[in-house]
mmCIF file of C-alpha atoms and ligand atoms in Angstrom:
data_model
loop_
_atom_site.group_PDB
_atom_site.id
_atom_site.type_symbol
_atom_site.label_atom_id
_atom_site.label_comp_id
_atom_site.label_asym_id
_atom_site.label_seq_id
_atom_site.Cartn_x
_atom_site.Cartn_y
_atom_site.Cartn_z
ATOM 1 C CA MET Z 95 -19.923 6.204 70.961
ATOM 2 C CA ASN Z 96 -21.347 5.015 67.614
ATOM 3 C CA THR Z 97 -21.040 8.511 66.169
ATOM 4 C CA MET Z 98 -17.418 8.695 67.205
ATOM 5 C CA ARG Z 99 -16.600 5.314 65.636
ATOM 6 C CA ALA Z 100 -18.248 6.369 62.374
ATOM 7 C CA ALA Z 101 -16.249 9.589 62.334
ATOM 8 C CA LEU Z 102 -12.954 7.720 62.848
ATOM 9 C CA ALA Z 103 -13.746 5.024 60.206
ATOM 10 C CA PRO Z 104 -12.365 5.416 56.671
ATOM 11 C CA ALA Z 105 -14.529 7.245 54.156
ATOM 12 C CA PRO Z 106 -17.666 5.236 53.457
ATOM 13 C CA LEU Z 107 -17.639 2.974 50.413
ATOM 14 C CA ARG Z 108 -20.241 5.088 48.645
ATOM 15 C CA THR Z 109 -18.105 8.240 48.763
ATOM 16 C CA ARG Z 110 -15.030 6.382 47.525
ATOM 17 C CA ARG Z 111 -17.026 4.895 44.673
ATOM 18 C CA ARG Z 112 -18.312 8.324 43.749
ATOM 19 C CA VAL Z 113 -14.783 9.788 43.757
ATOM 20 C CA PHE Z 114 -13.568 6.895 41.585
ATOM 21 C CA ALA Z 115 -16.450 7.316 39.105
ATOM 22 C CA LEU Z 116 -15.856 11.064 38.875
ATOM 23 C CA SER Z 117 -12.107 10.695 38.282
ATOM 24 C CA LEU Z 118 -12.736 8.022 35.655
ATOM 25 C CA LEU Z 119 -15.187 10.335 33.896
ATOM 26 C CA ALA Z 120 -12.722 13.237 34.063
ATOM 27 C CA ALA Z 121 -9.953 11.021 32.634
ATOM 28 C CA ILE Z 122 -12.140 9.853 29.734
ATOM 29 C CA VAL Z 123 -13.269 13.389 28.926
ATOM 30 C CA GLY Z 124 -9.635 14.588 29.129
ATOM 31 C CA ILE Z 125 -8.343 11.828 26.824
ATOM 32 C CA LEU Z 126 -11.131 12.478 24.292
ATOM 33 C CA ALA Z 127 -10.534 16.228 24.332
ATOM 34 C CA LEU Z 128 -6.746 15.869 23.983
ATOM 35 C CA SER Z 129 -6.938 13.342 21.173
ATOM 36 C CA GLY Z 130 -9.335 15.713 19.402
ATOM 37 C CA VAL Z 131 -6.582 18.323 19.522
ATOM 38 C CA ALA Z 132 -3.919 15.833 18.423
ATOM 39 C CA SER Z 133 -5.851 14.712 15.388
ATOM 40 C CA ALA Z 134 -8.404 16.878 13.630
ATOM 41 C CA ASP Z 135 -9.978 13.725 12.184
ATOM 42 C CA PHE Z 136 -10.758 12.151 15.550
ATOM 43 C CA TRP Z 137 -14.458 13.049 15.454
ATOM 44 C CA THR Z 138 -14.976 12.896 11.709
ATOM 45 C CA PRO Z 139 -13.717 10.684 8.865
ATOM 46 C CA GLU Z 140 -10.237 11.275 7.451
ATOM 47 C CA SER Z 141 -10.230 13.218 4.223
ATOM 48 C CA GLY Z 142 -8.005 15.409 2.089
ATOM 49 C CA GLY Z 143 -6.791 12.849 -0.442
ATOM 50 C CA SER Z 144 -9.648 12.543 -2.900
ATOM 51 C CA PRO Z 145 -12.945 14.301 -3.761
ATOM 52 C CA GLN Z 146 -15.195 11.452 -2.568
ATOM 53 C CA ALA Z 147 -13.430 11.403 0.815
ATOM 54 C CA GLU Z 148 -14.341 15.113 1.094
ATOM 55 C CA SER Z 149 -17.976 14.315 0.254
ATOM 56 C CA ILE Z 150 -18.074 11.504 2.827
ATOM 57 C CA ASP Z 151 -16.587 13.897 5.410
ATOM 58 C CA THR Z 152 -19.087 16.659 4.583
ATOM 59 C CA LEU Z 153 -22.042 14.265 4.718
ATOM 60 C CA TYR Z 154 -20.815 12.896 8.044
ATOM 61 C CA LYS Z 155 -20.497 16.409 9.486
ATOM 62 C CA ILE Z 156 -24.030 17.384 8.365
ATOM 63 C CA ILE Z 157 -25.512 14.268 10.012
ATOM 64 C CA LEU Z 158 -23.331 14.748 13.113
ATOM 65 C CA ALA Z 159 -24.561 18.365 13.474
ATOM 66 C CA VAL Z 160 -28.242 17.357 13.179
ATOM 67 C CA ALA Z 161 -27.694 14.486 15.635
ATOM 68 C CA ALA Z 162 -25.916 16.820 18.063
ATOM 69 C CA VAL Z 163 -28.838 19.286 18.018
ATOM 70 C CA VAL Z 164 -31.322 16.438 18.644
ATOM 71 C CA PHE Z 165 -29.119 14.932 21.386
ATOM 72 C CA ILE Z 166 -28.597 18.221 23.216
ATOM 73 C CA GLY Z 167 -32.317 19.079 22.884
ATOM 74 C CA VAL Z 168 -33.564 15.737 24.212
ATOM 75 C CA GLU Z 169 -30.971 15.430 26.992
ATOM 76 C CA GLY Z 170 -31.490 19.082 27.941
ATOM 77 C CA VAL Z 171 -35.255 18.681 28.350
ATOM 78 C CA LEU Z 172 -34.694 15.421 30.236
ATOM 79 C CA LEU Z 173 -32.183 16.919 32.692
ATOM 80 C CA TYR Z 174 -34.268 20.084 33.127
ATOM 81 C CA SER Z 175 -37.371 18.006 33.898
ATOM 82 C CA LEU Z 176 -35.475 15.723 36.285
ATOM 83 C CA ILE Z 177 -34.167 18.638 38.300
ATOM 84 C CA LYS Z 178 -37.103 21.047 38.082
ATOM 85 C CA PHE Z 179 -39.845 18.514 38.838
ATOM 86 C CA ARG Z 180 -38.089 16.263 41.319
ATOM 87 C CA THR Z 181 -40.232 15.454 44.324
ATOM 88 C CA LYS Z 182 -39.695 14.191 47.824
ATOM 89 C CA PRO Z 183 -39.718 10.414 48.471
ATOM 90 C CA ASP Z 184 -43.199 8.902 48.590
ATOM 91 C CA ALA Z 185 -44.794 11.919 46.890
ATOM 92 C CA VAL Z 186 -46.704 10.945 43.721
ATOM 93 C CA PRO Z 187 -45.914 13.324 40.847
ATOM 94 C CA VAL Z 188 -48.643 14.886 38.727
ATOM 95 C CA GLN Z 189 -49.894 12.272 36.251
ATOM 96 C CA ILE Z 190 -50.200 13.633 32.709
ATOM 97 C CA ARG Z 191 -51.878 11.750 29.888
ATOM 98 C CA GLY Z 192 -50.529 11.890 26.310
ATOM 99 C CA ASN Z 193 -50.657 15.323 24.738
ATOM 100 C CA THR Z 194 -51.924 14.578 21.210
ATOM 101 C CA ARG Z 195 -50.568 17.757 19.646
ATOM 102 C CA LEU Z 196 -47.108 17.238 21.172
ATOM 103 C CA GLU Z 197 -47.014 13.585 20.126
ATOM 104 C CA ILE Z 198 -47.989 14.326 16.529
ATOM 105 C CA GLY Z 199 -45.441 17.145 16.606
ATOM 106 C CA TRP Z 200 -42.437 15.050 17.580
ATOM 107 C CA THR Z 201 -43.434 12.169 15.290
ATOM 108 C CA LEU Z 202 -43.687 14.528 12.311
ATOM 109 C CA GLY Z 203 -40.515 16.348 13.367
ATOM 110 C CA ALA Z 204 -38.520 13.108 13.489
ATOM 111 C CA ALA Z 205 -39.936 12.013 10.117
ATOM 112 C CA VAL Z 206 -39.034 15.369 8.517
ATOM 113 C CA ILE Z 207 -35.444 15.137 9.863
ATOM 114 C CA LEU Z 208 -35.076 11.615 8.420
ATOM 115 C CA VAL Z 209 -36.464 12.669 5.021
ATOM 116 C CA VAL Z 210 -34.112 15.680 4.877
ATOM 117 C CA LEU Z 211 -31.094 13.492 5.778
ATOM 118 C CA ALA Z 212 -32.121 10.896 3.168
ATOM 119 C CA VAL Z 213 -32.456 13.555 0.438
ATOM 120 C CA VAL Z 214 -29.076 15.124 1.327
ATOM 121 C CA THR Z 215 -27.432 11.661 1.378
ATOM 122 C CA PHE Z 216 -28.803 10.606 -2.017
ATOM 123 C CA ALA Z 217 -27.896 14.002 -3.492
ATOM 124 C CA MET Z 218 -24.269 13.502 -2.386
ATOM 125 C CA LEU Z 219 -24.058 9.783 -3.201
ATOM 126 C CA ASP Z 220 -23.462 10.467 -6.877
ATOM 127 C CA ASP Z 221 -20.219 12.353 -6.129
ATOM 128 C CA ILE Z 222 -19.122 9.590 -3.768
ATOM 129 C CA ARG Z 223 -19.749 6.706 -6.173
ATOM 130 C CA ASN Z 224 -18.830 8.217 -9.521
ATOM 131 C CA PRO Z 225 -15.362 9.545 -10.315
ATOM 132 C CA PRO Z 226 -14.756 12.837 -12.130
ATOM 133 C CA ASN Z 227 -12.523 13.171 -15.212
ATOM 134 C CA SER Z 228 -8.788 13.573 -14.788
ATOM 135 C CA ASP Z 229 -7.444 17.120 -14.987
ATOM 136 C CA ALA Z 230 -6.075 18.323 -18.322
ATOM 137 C CA ASP Z 231 -2.524 18.233 -16.916
ATOM 138 C CA GLY Z 232 -2.962 14.799 -15.320
ATOM 139 C CA PHE Z 233 -1.267 11.589 -16.487
ATOM 140 C CA PRO Z 234 -2.543 10.540 -19.936
ATOM 141 C CA THR Z 235 -4.770 7.465 -19.563
ATOM 142 C CA ASP Z 236 -6.685 5.053 -21.762
ATOM 143 C CA ARG Z 237 -10.345 4.195 -21.620
ATOM 144 C CA ILE Z 238 -10.859 1.524 -18.994
ATOM 145 C CA VAL Z 239 -12.184 -1.740 -20.414
ATOM 146 C CA ASN Z 240 -11.476 -4.273 -17.762
ATOM 147 C CA VAL Z 241 -14.793 -5.439 -16.368
ATOM 148 C CA GLN Z 242 -14.696 -9.207 -16.589
ATOM 149 C CA ASN Z 243 -18.023 -10.318 -15.201
ATOM 150 C CA ALA Z 244 -21.298 -8.856 -16.362
ATOM 151 C CA SER Z 245 -22.750 -8.333 -12.897
ATOM 152 C CA ALA Z 246 -19.873 -6.125 -11.773
ATOM 153 C CA TYR Z 247 -20.477 -2.416 -11.895
ATOM 154 C CA GLN Z 248 -17.411 -0.284 -12.334
ATOM 155 C CA PRO Z 249 -18.023 3.427 -11.832
ATOM 156 C CA ARG Z 250 -16.238 5.391 -14.576
ATOM 157 C CA PRO Z 251 -15.516 9.051 -15.178
ATOM 158 C CA PRO Z 252 -17.757 10.774 -17.781
ATOM 159 C CA ASN Z 253 -15.085 10.402 -20.504
ATOM 160 C CA GLY Z 254 -14.356 6.784 -19.508
ATOM 161 C CA ARG Z 255 -10.626 7.439 -19.093
ATOM 162 C CA ALA Z 256 -8.759 6.484 -15.950
ATOM 163 C CA LEU Z 257 -5.562 4.852 -14.824
ATOM 164 C CA ASN Z 258 -6.496 1.293 -13.998
ATOM 165 C CA VAL Z 259 -4.655 -0.380 -11.139
ATOM 166 C CA GLU Z 260 -5.452 -3.955 -10.172
ATOM 167 C CA VAL Z 261 -5.377 -4.507 -6.416
ATOM 168 C CA ASN Z 262 -4.883 -8.071 -5.233
ATOM 169 C CA GLY Z 263 -5.339 -8.869 -1.535
ATOM 170 C CA GLN Z 264 -3.379 -11.871 -0.288
ATOM 171 C CA ARG Z 265 -2.295 -13.037 3.134
ATOM 172 C CA TYR Z 266 -0.629 -10.712 4.169
ATOM 173 C CA ALA Z 267 0.161 -8.157 1.510
ATOM 174 C CA TRP Z 268 -1.354 -6.075 -1.244
ATOM 175 C CA ARG Z 269 -0.109 -6.491 -4.786
ATOM 176 C CA PHE Z 270 -0.692 -3.722 -7.314
ATOM 177 C CA THR Z 271 -0.582 -4.369 -11.050
ATOM 178 C CA TYR Z 272 -0.578 -1.704 -13.748
ATOM 179 C CA PRO Z 273 -2.107 -3.132 -16.957
ATOM 180 C CA ASP Z 274 -0.272 -1.702 -19.985
ATOM 181 C CA GLY Z 275 -2.919 -2.362 -22.617
ATOM 182 C CA ASP Z 276 -1.233 -5.259 -24.448
ATOM 183 C CA THR Z 277 -2.564 -8.808 -24.285
ATOM 184 C CA ASN Z 278 0.364 -10.144 -22.264
ATOM 185 C CA SER Z 279 -0.555 -9.664 -18.630
ATOM 186 C CA LEU Z 280 2.732 -11.222 -17.471
ATOM 187 C CA ASN Z 281 4.906 -8.253 -18.398
ATOM 188 C CA ASN Z 282 2.848 -5.671 -16.506
ATOM 189 C CA VAL Z 283 4.443 -3.383 -13.974
ATOM 190 C CA PHE Z 284 3.623 -4.424 -10.424
ATOM 191 C CA SER Z 285 4.516 -3.523 -6.875
ATOM 192 C CA TYR Z 286 3.801 -4.749 -3.366
ATOM 193 C CA GLU Z 287 2.716 -2.685 -0.342
ATOM 194 C CA THR Z 288 3.216 0.731 -1.942
ATOM 195 C CA MET Z 289 1.002 1.867 -4.785
ATOM 196 C CA TYR Z 290 2.440 4.728 -6.834
ATOM 197 C CA VAL Z 291 -0.109 6.916 -8.600
ATOM 198 C CA PRO Z 292 -0.063 10.184 -10.528
ATOM 199 C CA THR Z 293 -1.744 13.280 -9.082
ATOM 200 C CA LYS Z 294 -4.636 15.064 -10.860
ATOM 201 C CA THR Z 295 -5.502 11.743 -12.469
ATOM 202 C CA THR Z 296 -8.535 9.538 -11.858
ATOM 203 C CA VAL Z 297 -7.299 6.166 -10.636
ATOM 204 C CA ALA Z 298 -9.788 3.290 -11.030
ATOM 205 C CA LEU Z 299 -9.089 0.283 -8.824
ATOM 206 C CA THR Z 300 -10.156 -3.256 -9.656
ATOM 207 C CA ILE Z 301 -10.080 -5.156 -6.391
ATOM 208 C CA ARG Z 302 -9.830 -8.891 -5.888
ATOM 209 C CA ALA Z 303 -8.523 -11.381 -3.338
ATOM 210 C CA GLN Z 304 -6.648 -14.571 -4.020
ATOM 211 C CA ASP Z 305 -7.142 -16.445 -0.766
ATOM 212 C CA VAL Z 306 -9.582 -15.108 1.835
ATOM 213 C CA ALA Z 307 -11.673 -11.943 2.171
ATOM 214 C CA HIS Z 308 -9.686 -8.735 2.716
ATOM 215 C CA SER Z 309 -10.772 -5.112 2.630
ATOM 216 C CA TRP Z 310 -9.005 -2.276 0.852
ATOM 217 C CA TRP Z 311 -9.071 0.883 2.948
ATOM 218 C CA ILE Z 312 -7.049 4.076 2.759
ATOM 219 C CA PRO Z 313 -9.264 6.382 4.872
ATOM 220 C CA ALA Z 314 -8.088 9.707 3.395
ATOM 221 C CA LEU Z 315 -8.808 8.399 -0.112
ATOM 222 C CA GLY Z 316 -12.416 7.337 0.475
ATOM 223 C CA GLY Z 317 -14.472 4.436 1.712
ATOM 224 C CA LYS Z 318 -13.612 0.758 2.060
ATOM 225 C CA ALA Z 319 -13.922 -1.770 -0.742
ATOM 226 C CA ASP Z 320 -14.012 -5.455 0.117
ATOM 227 C CA ALA Z 321 -11.616 -7.805 -1.637
ATOM 228 C CA ILE Z 322 -13.492 -11.077 -2.039
ATOM 229 C CA PRO Z 323 -12.159 -14.262 -3.692
ATOM 230 C CA GLY Z 324 -13.944 -14.917 -6.982
ATOM 231 C CA HIS Z 325 -15.526 -11.485 -7.105
ATOM 232 C CA LEU Z 326 -14.476 -8.155 -8.588
ATOM 233 C CA ASN Z 327 -14.943 -4.970 -6.646
ATOM 234 C CA PHE Z 328 -14.243 -1.395 -7.630
ATOM 235 C CA THR Z 329 -13.348 1.912 -6.156
ATOM 236 C CA TRP Z 330 -11.510 5.017 -7.299
ATOM 237 C CA PHE Z 331 -9.671 8.113 -6.122
ATOM 238 C CA LYS Z 332 -8.152 11.240 -7.554
ATOM 239 C CA VAL Z 333 -5.355 12.831 -5.542
ATOM 240 C CA PRO Z 334 -4.960 16.599 -6.044
ATOM 241 C CA ARG Z 335 -1.332 17.003 -4.884
ATOM 242 C CA PRO Z 336 1.667 14.810 -4.058
ATOM 243 C CA GLY Z 337 1.498 13.013 -0.739
ATOM 244 C CA VAL Z 338 1.581 9.734 1.142
ATOM 245 C CA PHE Z 339 -1.619 8.057 2.322
ATOM 246 C CA ARG Z 340 -1.638 5.104 4.647
ATOM 247 C CA GLY Z 341 -4.196 2.407 5.229
ATOM 248 C CA GLN Z 342 -4.779 -1.041 6.575
ATOM 249 C CA CYS Z 343 -6.597 -4.198 5.543
ATOM 250 C CA ALA Z 344 -9.993 -3.735 7.194
ATOM 251 C CA GLU Z 345 -11.151 -7.343 7.268
ATOM 252 C CA LEU Z 346 -9.740 -9.793 9.789
ATOM 253 C CA CYS Z 347 -7.956 -12.160 7.411
ATOM 254 C CA GLY Z 348 -5.687 -14.245 9.611
ATOM 255 C CA ARG Z 349 -3.094 -14.055 12.337
ATOM 256 C CA ASN Z 350 -0.889 -11.480 10.552
ATOM 257 C CA HIS Z 351 -3.839 -9.300 9.563
ATOM 258 C CA ALA Z 352 -2.366 -6.394 11.532
ATOM 259 C CA ASP Z 353 0.749 -6.456 9.304
ATOM 260 C CA MET Z 354 -1.328 -6.050 6.150
ATOM 261 C CA THR Z 355 -0.788 -2.358 5.678
ATOM 262 C CA ALA Z 356 -1.021 -0.399 2.461
ATOM 263 C CA LYS Z 357 0.467 2.857 1.287
ATOM 264 C CA VAL Z 358 -0.416 5.082 -1.640
ATOM 265 C CA VAL Z 359 2.261 7.498 -2.833
ATOM 266 C CA ALA Z 360 0.986 10.218 -5.143
ATOM 267 C CA LEU Z 361 3.609 11.680 -7.489
ATOM 268 C CA GLU Z 362 3.433 14.479 -10.054
ATOM 269 C CA PRO Z 363 2.460 12.921 -13.441
ATOM 270 C CA ALA Z 364 6.028 13.346 -14.820
ATOM 271 C CA ALA Z 365 7.572 11.684 -11.744
ATOM 272 C CA PHE Z 366 5.009 8.872 -11.958
ATOM 273 C CA LYS Z 367 5.942 8.325 -15.620
ATOM 274 C CA ARG Z 368 9.604 8.033 -14.583
ATOM 275 C CA TRP Z 369 8.693 5.501 -11.885
ATOM 276 C CA LEU Z 370 6.654 3.449 -14.372
ATOM 277 C CA VAL Z 371 9.450 3.437 -16.990
ATOM 278 C CA THR Z 372 12.145 2.534 -14.431
ATOM 279 C CA LYS Z 373 10.035 -0.224 -12.913
ATOM 280 C CA LYS Z 374 9.213 -1.654 -16.339
ATOM 281 C CA ALA Z 375 12.919 -1.699 -17.254
ATOM 282 C CA GLU Z 376 13.817 -3.395 -13.947
ATOM 283 C CA ILE Z 377 11.185 -6.094 -14.449
ATOM 284 C CA LYS Z 378 12.312 -6.626 -18.068
ATOM 285 C CA ALA Z 379 15.969 -6.903 -17.010
ATOM 286 C CA SER Z 380 15.252 -9.460 -14.289
ATOM 287 C CA ASP Z 381 12.965 -11.435 -16.645
ATOM 288 C CA GLU Z 382 15.759 -11.548 -19.210
ATOM 289 C CA ALA Z 383 18.318 -12.570 -16.605
ATOM 290 C CA ALA Z 384 16.019 -15.380 -15.446
ATOM 291 C CA GLY Z 385 15.440 -16.433 -19.058
ATOM 292 C CA LYS Z 386 19.178 -16.514 -19.702
ATOM 293 C CA ARG Z 387 19.756 -18.627 -16.634
ATOM 294 C CA ARG Z 388 17.014 -21.058 -17.644
ATOM 295 C CA ALA Z 389 18.612 -21.393 -21.087
ATOM 296 C CA GLU Z 390 22.033 -22.048 -19.516
ATOM 297 C CA GLU Z 391 20.592 -24.650 -17.195
ATOM 298 C CA SER Z 392 18.791 -26.532 -19.963
ATOM 299 C CA GLU Z 393 22.021 -26.462 -21.989
ATOM 300 C CA GLN Z 394 23.888 -27.958 -19.031
ATOM 301 C CA LEU Z 395 21.190 -30.625 -18.713
ATOM 302 C CA GLU Z 396 21.567 -31.533 -22.375
ATOM 303 C CA GLN Z 397 25.315 -31.887 -21.881
ATOM 304 C CA GLY Z 398 24.697 -34.193 -18.936
ATOM 305 C CA GLU Z 399 25.970 -31.753 -16.312
ATOM 306 C CA SER Z 400 24.193 -30.953 -13.093
ATOM 307 C CA PRO Z 401 22.168 -27.779 -13.642
ATOM 308 C CA VAL Z 402 22.596 -26.856 -9.992
ATOM 309 C CA SER Z 403 24.303 -23.493 -9.885
ATOM 310 C CA GLU Z 404 27.579 -22.928 -8.126
ATOM 311 C CA ASP Z 405 26.098 -20.470 -5.643
ATOM 312 C CA LEU Z 406 23.507 -22.917 -4.336
ATOM 313 C CA PRO Z 407 24.423 -24.907 -1.219
ATOM 314 C CA LYS Z 408 25.294 -28.482 -2.097
ATOM 315 C CA ALA Z 409 23.645 -31.458 -0.439
ATOM 316 C CA GLU Z 410 25.750 -33.431 2.021
ATOM 317 C CA GLY Z 411 28.074 -36.022 0.542
ATOM 318 C CA GLU Z 412 28.471 -34.212 -2.804
HETATM 319 CU CU1 LIG E 789 -6.236 -8.792 4.897
#
C-alpha cells in the first residue's frame, strides 16, 4: 500500500529541486554564452580606441589565460580525485601524510607564476601610463604646461606636446574646456557631454570635480581616472581613426548619477580644426551679444527706465 501511495504522489521534492537547479544552471550558461557572442568584449576589457586600452586588454588576456590554465588544472584534479577515489559510506579512505616534494613543488610553482605575471605587468605598465607622441599628420599641438600643484604627476609624451582638454565633473554632467594658450581662461572653447578630439593626436586630460567625487571612464579609451574636488588627476588617449566612444561616470555621485554619461567623438584633424573654429566663433558671438545687452540695460538704468527686457514676463500688477 505504501509503495503504491509513493508511486502516485507527485515527484519528490529532491528531484524537483534538482531539475530546478539544473535548468537555472543551463539558463545562466546559455545567457553567458550568448552575450559573449553579442559582444566580443564581454569577457575582456573594451579596447580599440587608444593604445593604452590595447595594452590593458592584452595584459588582461595574458592573466586570464594563466588563470584559466590554473583553474582547469586544479578543478580537473579535484573532480578526477572525487570520482576516482570515492568510497562507500562508512569506509575510511587511505590516509596520506604531506608529500614534501609535491608541497615544495606547488609552492614554488605558484611563486614562479606570480613573479612572471608581476614582471609582465610592470613591463607593460609604461605603455599604459605614458602617452606616445602624436603622429606627424595629427593636429598641431603645443607643449602642455598646465600642472598646477607640485604633487600632481601628469604623464606626457616624449616630446611634451599634446592637446590639453580640461575635464570638469559636476552633478550631473561633464564639461570639457580647450585651453587656447592665452592668459584669459574665460574665452576658451568648451562643450558639455560630448568631447570632440582630433585623431592621430595625443590628448592629455586634466581631470577635476567641482562638487563631489566623480570618475571619468570611457572604457574603449583606457582606464578610469577619478575626478576629486580639490585635486588634479590626469589621463590621456590617442585615437587612431574617427569614431564615437561612450562612457559613464563610474563613481556614485548622487541620485542622477546614471544620467552622467560622456561621449568622445574623434574627428580627422582638419574636421576638428573646423569644429574648434566654429565653436570659438559661436562663443564669441554670444559673448558679444550678451555684452551689448548689458550695455543697453545699464544705459536704460542711467536714463531711469526699467532695464527689464520686453520679452521677460512682467510681474503681476505692472
Ligand atoms: Cu558623477
